[in-house]
mmCIF file of C-alpha atoms in Angstrom:
data_model
loop_
_atom_site.group_PDB
_atom_site.id
_atom_site.type_symbol
_atom_site.label_atom_id
_atom_site.label_comp_id
_atom_site.label_asym_id
_atom_site.label_seq_id
_atom_site.Cartn_x
_atom_site.Cartn_y
_atom_site.Cartn_z
ATOM 1 C CA MET M 1127 0.000 0.000 0.000
ATOM 2 C CA PRO M 1128 1.472 3.374 -0.933
ATOM 3 C CA LYS M 1129 2.500 5.661 1.914
ATOM 4 C CA LYS M 1130 0.419 8.839 2.251
ATOM 5 C CA GLY M 1131 0.224 11.622 4.824
ATOM 6 C CA ARG M 1132 2.468 13.768 6.999
ATOM 7 C CA PHE M 1133 5.621 12.313 8.545
ATOM 8 C CA VAL M 1134 8.500 13.327 10.814
ATOM 9 C CA ILE M 1135 11.959 12.021 11.486
ATOM 10 C CA TRP M 1136 12.437 11.547 15.215
ATOM 11 C CA GLY M 1137 15.369 9.608 16.660
ATOM 12 C CA ASN M 1138 16.551 8.665 13.140
ATOM 13 C CA LYS M 1139 13.241 6.919 12.354
ATOM 14 C CA GLU M 1140 10.228 7.943 10.303
ATOM 15 C CA TYR M 1141 6.860 8.268 12.047
ATOM 16 C CA LYS M 1142 3.446 9.286 10.804
ATOM 17 C CA ILE M 1143 1.885 12.394 12.338
ATOM 18 C CA VAL M 1144 -1.473 11.685 13.944
ATOM 19 C CA ASN M 1145 -2.184 15.027 15.580
ATOM 20 C CA GLU M 1146 -0.458 18.222 16.617
ATOM 21 C CA ASN M 1147 -0.941 21.233 18.812
ATOM 22 C CA THR M 1148 1.049 24.415 19.369
ATOM 23 C CA ASN M 1149 4.197 22.777 20.773
ATOM 24 C CA ASN M 1150 3.751 19.029 20.369
ATOM 25 C CA ILE M 1151 3.135 16.345 17.761
ATOM 26 C CA LEU M 1152 1.466 12.975 18.269
ATOM 27 C CA ILE M 1153 3.338 10.354 16.240
ATOM 28 C CA MET M 1154 2.458 6.721 15.588
ATOM 29 C CA THR M 1155 3.999 3.403 14.633
ATOM 30 C CA SER M 1156 3.005 -0.262 14.496
ATOM 31 C CA ASP M 1157 6.431 -1.341 15.796
ATOM 32 C CA ALA M 1158 5.882 -2.979 19.212
ATOM 33 C CA ASP M 1159 9.499 -2.228 20.172
ATOM 34 C CA ALA M 1160 8.518 1.454 20.290
ATOM 35 C CA ILE M 1161 7.273 0.802 23.840
ATOM 36 C CA ASN M 1162 10.956 0.971 24.829
ATOM 37 C CA SER M 1163 10.965 4.596 23.613
ATOM 38 C CA GLY M 1164 7.883 5.616 25.590
ATOM 39 C CA PHE M 1165 5.162 4.850 23.035
ATOM 40 C CA ILE M 1166 1.853 3.480 24.322
ATOM 41 C CA ASP M 1167 -0.856 1.321 22.786
ATOM 42 C CA LYS M 1168 -3.793 3.195 24.297
ATOM 43 C CA TYR M 1169 -6.514 1.011 22.761
ATOM 44 C CA GLY M 1170 -4.770 -2.374 22.456
ATOM 45 C CA SER M 1171 -4.919 -2.089 18.673
ATOM 46 C CA GLY M 1172 -1.238 -2.590 17.845
ATOM 47 C CA VAL M 1173 -0.844 1.112 17.056
ATOM 48 C CA TYR M 1174 1.646 2.847 19.337
ATOM 49 C CA THR M 1175 1.599 6.599 19.861
ATOM 50 C CA LYS M 1176 3.703 9.192 21.621
ATOM 51 C CA TRP M 1177 3.581 12.971 22.053
ATOM 52 C CA ILE M 1178 6.906 14.628 21.228
ATOM 53 C CA GLU M 1179 7.997 18.245 21.202
ATOM 54 C CA LYS M 1180 8.318 19.896 17.806
ATOM 55 C CA GLU M 1181 11.923 20.861 18.613
ATOM 56 C CA GLU M 1182 12.826 17.145 18.837
ATOM 57 C CA ILE M 1183 12.221 16.375 15.165
ATOM 58 C CA SER M 1184 14.869 16.633 12.479
ATOM 59 C CA GLU M 1185 12.532 16.651 9.426
ATOM 60 C CA CYS M 1186 8.864 17.090 8.633
ATOM 61 C CA TYR M 1187 7.296 16.374 5.242
ATOM 62 C CA SER M 1188 4.188 15.225 3.456
ATOM 63 C CA ILE M 1189 4.084 12.272 1.101
ATOM 64 C CA TYR M 1190 1.567 12.013 -1.700
ATOM 65 C CA PRO M 1191 1.759 8.839 -3.803
ATOM 66 C CA LEU M 1192 1.344 8.989 -7.571
ATOM 67 C CA ALA M 1193 1.172 6.223 -10.146
ATOM 68 C CA LEU M 1194 3.025 6.309 -13.450
ATOM 69 C CA TYR M 1195 0.857 4.469 -15.964
ATOM 70 C CA LYS M 1196 1.091 4.611 -19.760
ATOM 71 C CA GLY M 1197 3.308 7.708 -19.588
ATOM 72 C CA ASN M 1198 0.963 9.695 -17.341
ATOM 73 C CA LYS M 1199 0.760 10.497 -13.614
ATOM 74 C CA PHE M 1200 -2.381 9.498 -11.718
ATOM 75 C CA ASP M 1201 -3.681 9.632 -8.169
ATOM 76 C CA VAL M 1202 -3.313 6.261 -6.504
ATOM 77 C CA GLN M 1203 -5.793 5.353 -3.811
ATOM 78 C CA GLU M 1204 -4.716 3.606 -0.620
ATOM 79 C CA ASN M 1205 -6.965 0.643 -1.308
ATOM 80 C CA GLU M 1206 -5.691 -2.326 -3.301
ATOM 81 C CA LYS M 1207 -7.409 -5.539 -4.309
ATOM 82 C CA ASP M 1208 -6.659 -8.617 -6.363
ATOM 83 C CA GLY M 1209 -3.148 -7.354 -7.187
ATOM 84 C CA LYS M 1210 -4.452 -4.069 -8.596
ATOM 85 C CA PHE M 1211 -4.209 -0.378 -7.725
ATOM 86 C CA ASN M 1212 -7.152 1.989 -8.029
ATOM 87 C CA LEU M 1213 -5.962 4.939 -10.146
ATOM 88 C CA GLY M 1214 -7.808 8.221 -10.564
ATOM 89 C CA THR M 1215 -7.648 11.414 -12.611
ATOM 90 C CA GLY M 1216 -9.580 14.544 -13.369
ATOM 91 C CA HIS M 1217 -8.228 14.717 -16.930
ATOM 92 C CA GLU M 1218 -11.162 13.588 -19.047
ATOM 93 C CA GLU M 1219 -9.292 13.222 -22.338
ATOM 94 C CA ILE M 1220 -6.577 10.979 -20.853
ATOM 95 C CA ALA M 1221 -9.187 9.025 -18.892
ATOM 96 C CA GLN M 1222 -11.220 8.269 -22.013
ATOM 97 C CA GLU M 1223 -8.110 7.344 -24.003
ATOM 98 C CA LEU M 1224 -7.020 4.820 -21.336
ATOM 99 C CA GLY M 1225 -10.436 3.351 -20.509
ATOM 100 C CA PHE M 1226 -11.092 4.979 -17.139
ATOM 101 C CA LYS M 1227 -14.690 5.133 -15.908
ATOM 102 C CA ALA M 1228 -16.411 8.273 -14.630
ATOM 103 C CA VAL M 1229 -17.298 8.200 -10.929
ATOM 104 C CA ASP M 1230 -18.599 11.760 -10.957
ATOM 105 C CA LYS M 1231 -18.705 14.635 -13.413
ATOM 106 C CA TYR M 1232 -14.998 15.475 -13.194
ATOM 107 C CA TYR M 1233 -13.235 12.357 -11.851
ATOM 108 C CA PHE M 1234 -12.398 9.002 -13.429
ATOM 109 C CA ILE M 1235 -10.982 5.746 -12.028
ATOM 110 C CA LYS M 1236 -9.544 2.486 -13.274
ATOM 111 C CA TRP M 1237 -8.243 -0.638 -11.519
ATOM 112 C CA VAL M 1238 -4.819 -1.441 -12.986
ATOM 113 C CA PRO M 1239 -2.558 -4.467 -12.295
ATOM 114 C CA LYS M 1240 0.325 -3.527 -9.990
ATOM 115 C CA ASN M 1241 2.912 -4.774 -12.484
ATOM 116 C CA GLU M 1242 1.747 -2.130 -15.012
ATOM 117 C CA VAL M 1243 2.206 0.743 -12.562
ATOM 118 C CA GLU M 1244 5.217 2.463 -11.020
ATOM 119 C CA ILE M 1245 4.470 4.160 -7.701
ATOM 120 C CA ILE M 1246 6.375 7.358 -6.987
ATOM 121 C CA GLU M 1247 6.221 9.585 -3.925
ATOM 122 C CA GLU M 1248 5.855 13.323 -4.125
ATOM 123 C CA ARG M 1249 7.528 14.741 -1.016
ATOM 124 C CA LYS M 1250 7.071 18.263 0.224
ATOM 125 C CA VAL M 1251 9.056 19.697 3.140
ATOM 126 C CA LEU M 1252 6.745 21.133 5.789
ATOM 127 C CA SER M 1253 7.278 23.738 8.451
ATOM 128 C CA LEU M 1254 5.767 23.160 11.866
ATOM 129 C CA ASP M 1255 5.857 26.802 12.957
#
Protein backbone atom coordinates (compact mmCIF):
# COMPACT_ATOMS: atom_id res chain seq x y z
CA MET A 1 0.00 0.00 0.00
CA PRO A 2 1.47 3.37 -0.93
CA LYS A 3 2.50 5.66 1.91
CA LYS A 4 0.42 8.84 2.25
CA GLY A 5 0.22 11.62 4.82
CA ARG A 6 2.47 13.77 7.00
CA PHE A 7 5.62 12.31 8.55
CA VAL A 8 8.50 13.33 10.81
CA ILE A 9 11.96 12.02 11.49
CA TRP A 10 12.44 11.55 15.21
CA GLY A 11 15.37 9.61 16.66
CA ASN A 12 16.55 8.67 13.14
CA LYS A 13 13.24 6.92 12.35
CA GLU A 14 10.23 7.94 10.30
CA TYR A 15 6.86 8.27 12.05
CA LYS A 16 3.45 9.29 10.80
CA ILE A 17 1.89 12.39 12.34
CA VAL A 18 -1.47 11.68 13.94
CA ASN A 19 -2.18 15.03 15.58
CA GLU A 20 -0.46 18.22 16.62
CA ASN A 21 -0.94 21.23 18.81
CA THR A 22 1.05 24.41 19.37
CA ASN A 23 4.20 22.78 20.77
CA ASN A 24 3.75 19.03 20.37
CA ILE A 25 3.14 16.35 17.76
CA LEU A 26 1.47 12.98 18.27
CA ILE A 27 3.34 10.35 16.24
CA MET A 28 2.46 6.72 15.59
CA THR A 29 4.00 3.40 14.63
CA SER A 30 3.01 -0.26 14.50
CA ASP A 31 6.43 -1.34 15.80
CA ALA A 32 5.88 -2.98 19.21
CA ASP A 33 9.50 -2.23 20.17
CA ALA A 34 8.52 1.45 20.29
CA ILE A 35 7.27 0.80 23.84
CA ASN A 36 10.96 0.97 24.83
CA SER A 37 10.97 4.60 23.61
CA GLY A 38 7.88 5.62 25.59
CA PHE A 39 5.16 4.85 23.04
CA ILE A 40 1.85 3.48 24.32
CA ASP A 41 -0.86 1.32 22.79
CA LYS A 42 -3.79 3.20 24.30
CA TYR A 43 -6.51 1.01 22.76
CA GLY A 44 -4.77 -2.37 22.46
CA SER A 45 -4.92 -2.09 18.67
CA GLY A 46 -1.24 -2.59 17.85
CA VAL A 47 -0.84 1.11 17.06
CA TYR A 48 1.65 2.85 19.34
CA THR A 49 1.60 6.60 19.86
CA LYS A 50 3.70 9.19 21.62
CA TRP A 51 3.58 12.97 22.05
CA ILE A 52 6.91 14.63 21.23
CA GLU A 53 8.00 18.25 21.20
CA LYS A 54 8.32 19.90 17.81
CA GLU A 55 11.92 20.86 18.61
CA GLU A 56 12.83 17.14 18.84
CA ILE A 57 12.22 16.38 15.17
CA SER A 58 14.87 16.63 12.48
CA GLU A 59 12.53 16.65 9.43
CA CYS A 60 8.86 17.09 8.63
CA TYR A 61 7.30 16.37 5.24
CA SER A 62 4.19 15.23 3.46
CA ILE A 63 4.08 12.27 1.10
CA TYR A 64 1.57 12.01 -1.70
CA PRO A 65 1.76 8.84 -3.80
CA LEU A 66 1.34 8.99 -7.57
CA ALA A 67 1.17 6.22 -10.15
CA LEU A 68 3.02 6.31 -13.45
CA TYR A 69 0.86 4.47 -15.96
CA LYS A 70 1.09 4.61 -19.76
CA GLY A 71 3.31 7.71 -19.59
CA ASN A 72 0.96 9.69 -17.34
CA LYS A 73 0.76 10.50 -13.61
CA PHE A 74 -2.38 9.50 -11.72
CA ASP A 75 -3.68 9.63 -8.17
CA VAL A 76 -3.31 6.26 -6.50
CA GLN A 77 -5.79 5.35 -3.81
CA GLU A 78 -4.72 3.61 -0.62
CA ASN A 79 -6.97 0.64 -1.31
CA GLU A 80 -5.69 -2.33 -3.30
CA LYS A 81 -7.41 -5.54 -4.31
CA ASP A 82 -6.66 -8.62 -6.36
CA GLY A 83 -3.15 -7.35 -7.19
CA LYS A 84 -4.45 -4.07 -8.60
CA PHE A 85 -4.21 -0.38 -7.73
CA ASN A 86 -7.15 1.99 -8.03
CA LEU A 87 -5.96 4.94 -10.15
CA GLY A 88 -7.81 8.22 -10.56
CA THR A 89 -7.65 11.41 -12.61
CA GLY A 90 -9.58 14.54 -13.37
CA HIS A 91 -8.23 14.72 -16.93
CA GLU A 92 -11.16 13.59 -19.05
CA GLU A 93 -9.29 13.22 -22.34
CA ILE A 94 -6.58 10.98 -20.85
CA ALA A 95 -9.19 9.03 -18.89
CA GLN A 96 -11.22 8.27 -22.01
CA GLU A 97 -8.11 7.34 -24.00
CA LEU A 98 -7.02 4.82 -21.34
CA GLY A 99 -10.44 3.35 -20.51
CA PHE A 100 -11.09 4.98 -17.14
CA LYS A 101 -14.69 5.13 -15.91
CA ALA A 102 -16.41 8.27 -14.63
CA VAL A 103 -17.30 8.20 -10.93
CA ASP A 104 -18.60 11.76 -10.96
CA LYS A 105 -18.71 14.64 -13.41
CA TYR A 106 -15.00 15.47 -13.19
CA TYR A 107 -13.24 12.36 -11.85
CA PHE A 108 -12.40 9.00 -13.43
CA ILE A 109 -10.98 5.75 -12.03
CA LYS A 110 -9.54 2.49 -13.27
CA TRP A 111 -8.24 -0.64 -11.52
CA VAL A 112 -4.82 -1.44 -12.99
CA PRO A 113 -2.56 -4.47 -12.30
CA LYS A 114 0.33 -3.53 -9.99
CA ASN A 115 2.91 -4.77 -12.48
CA GLU A 116 1.75 -2.13 -15.01
CA VAL A 117 2.21 0.74 -12.56
CA GLU A 118 5.22 2.46 -11.02
CA ILE A 119 4.47 4.16 -7.70
CA ILE A 120 6.38 7.36 -6.99
CA GLU A 121 6.22 9.58 -3.93
CA GLU A 122 5.86 13.32 -4.12
CA ARG A 123 7.53 14.74 -1.02
CA LYS A 124 7.07 18.26 0.22
CA VAL A 125 9.06 19.70 3.14
CA LEU A 126 6.74 21.13 5.79
CA SER A 127 7.28 23.74 8.45
CA LEU A 128 5.77 23.16 11.87
CA ASP A 129 5.86 26.80 12.96
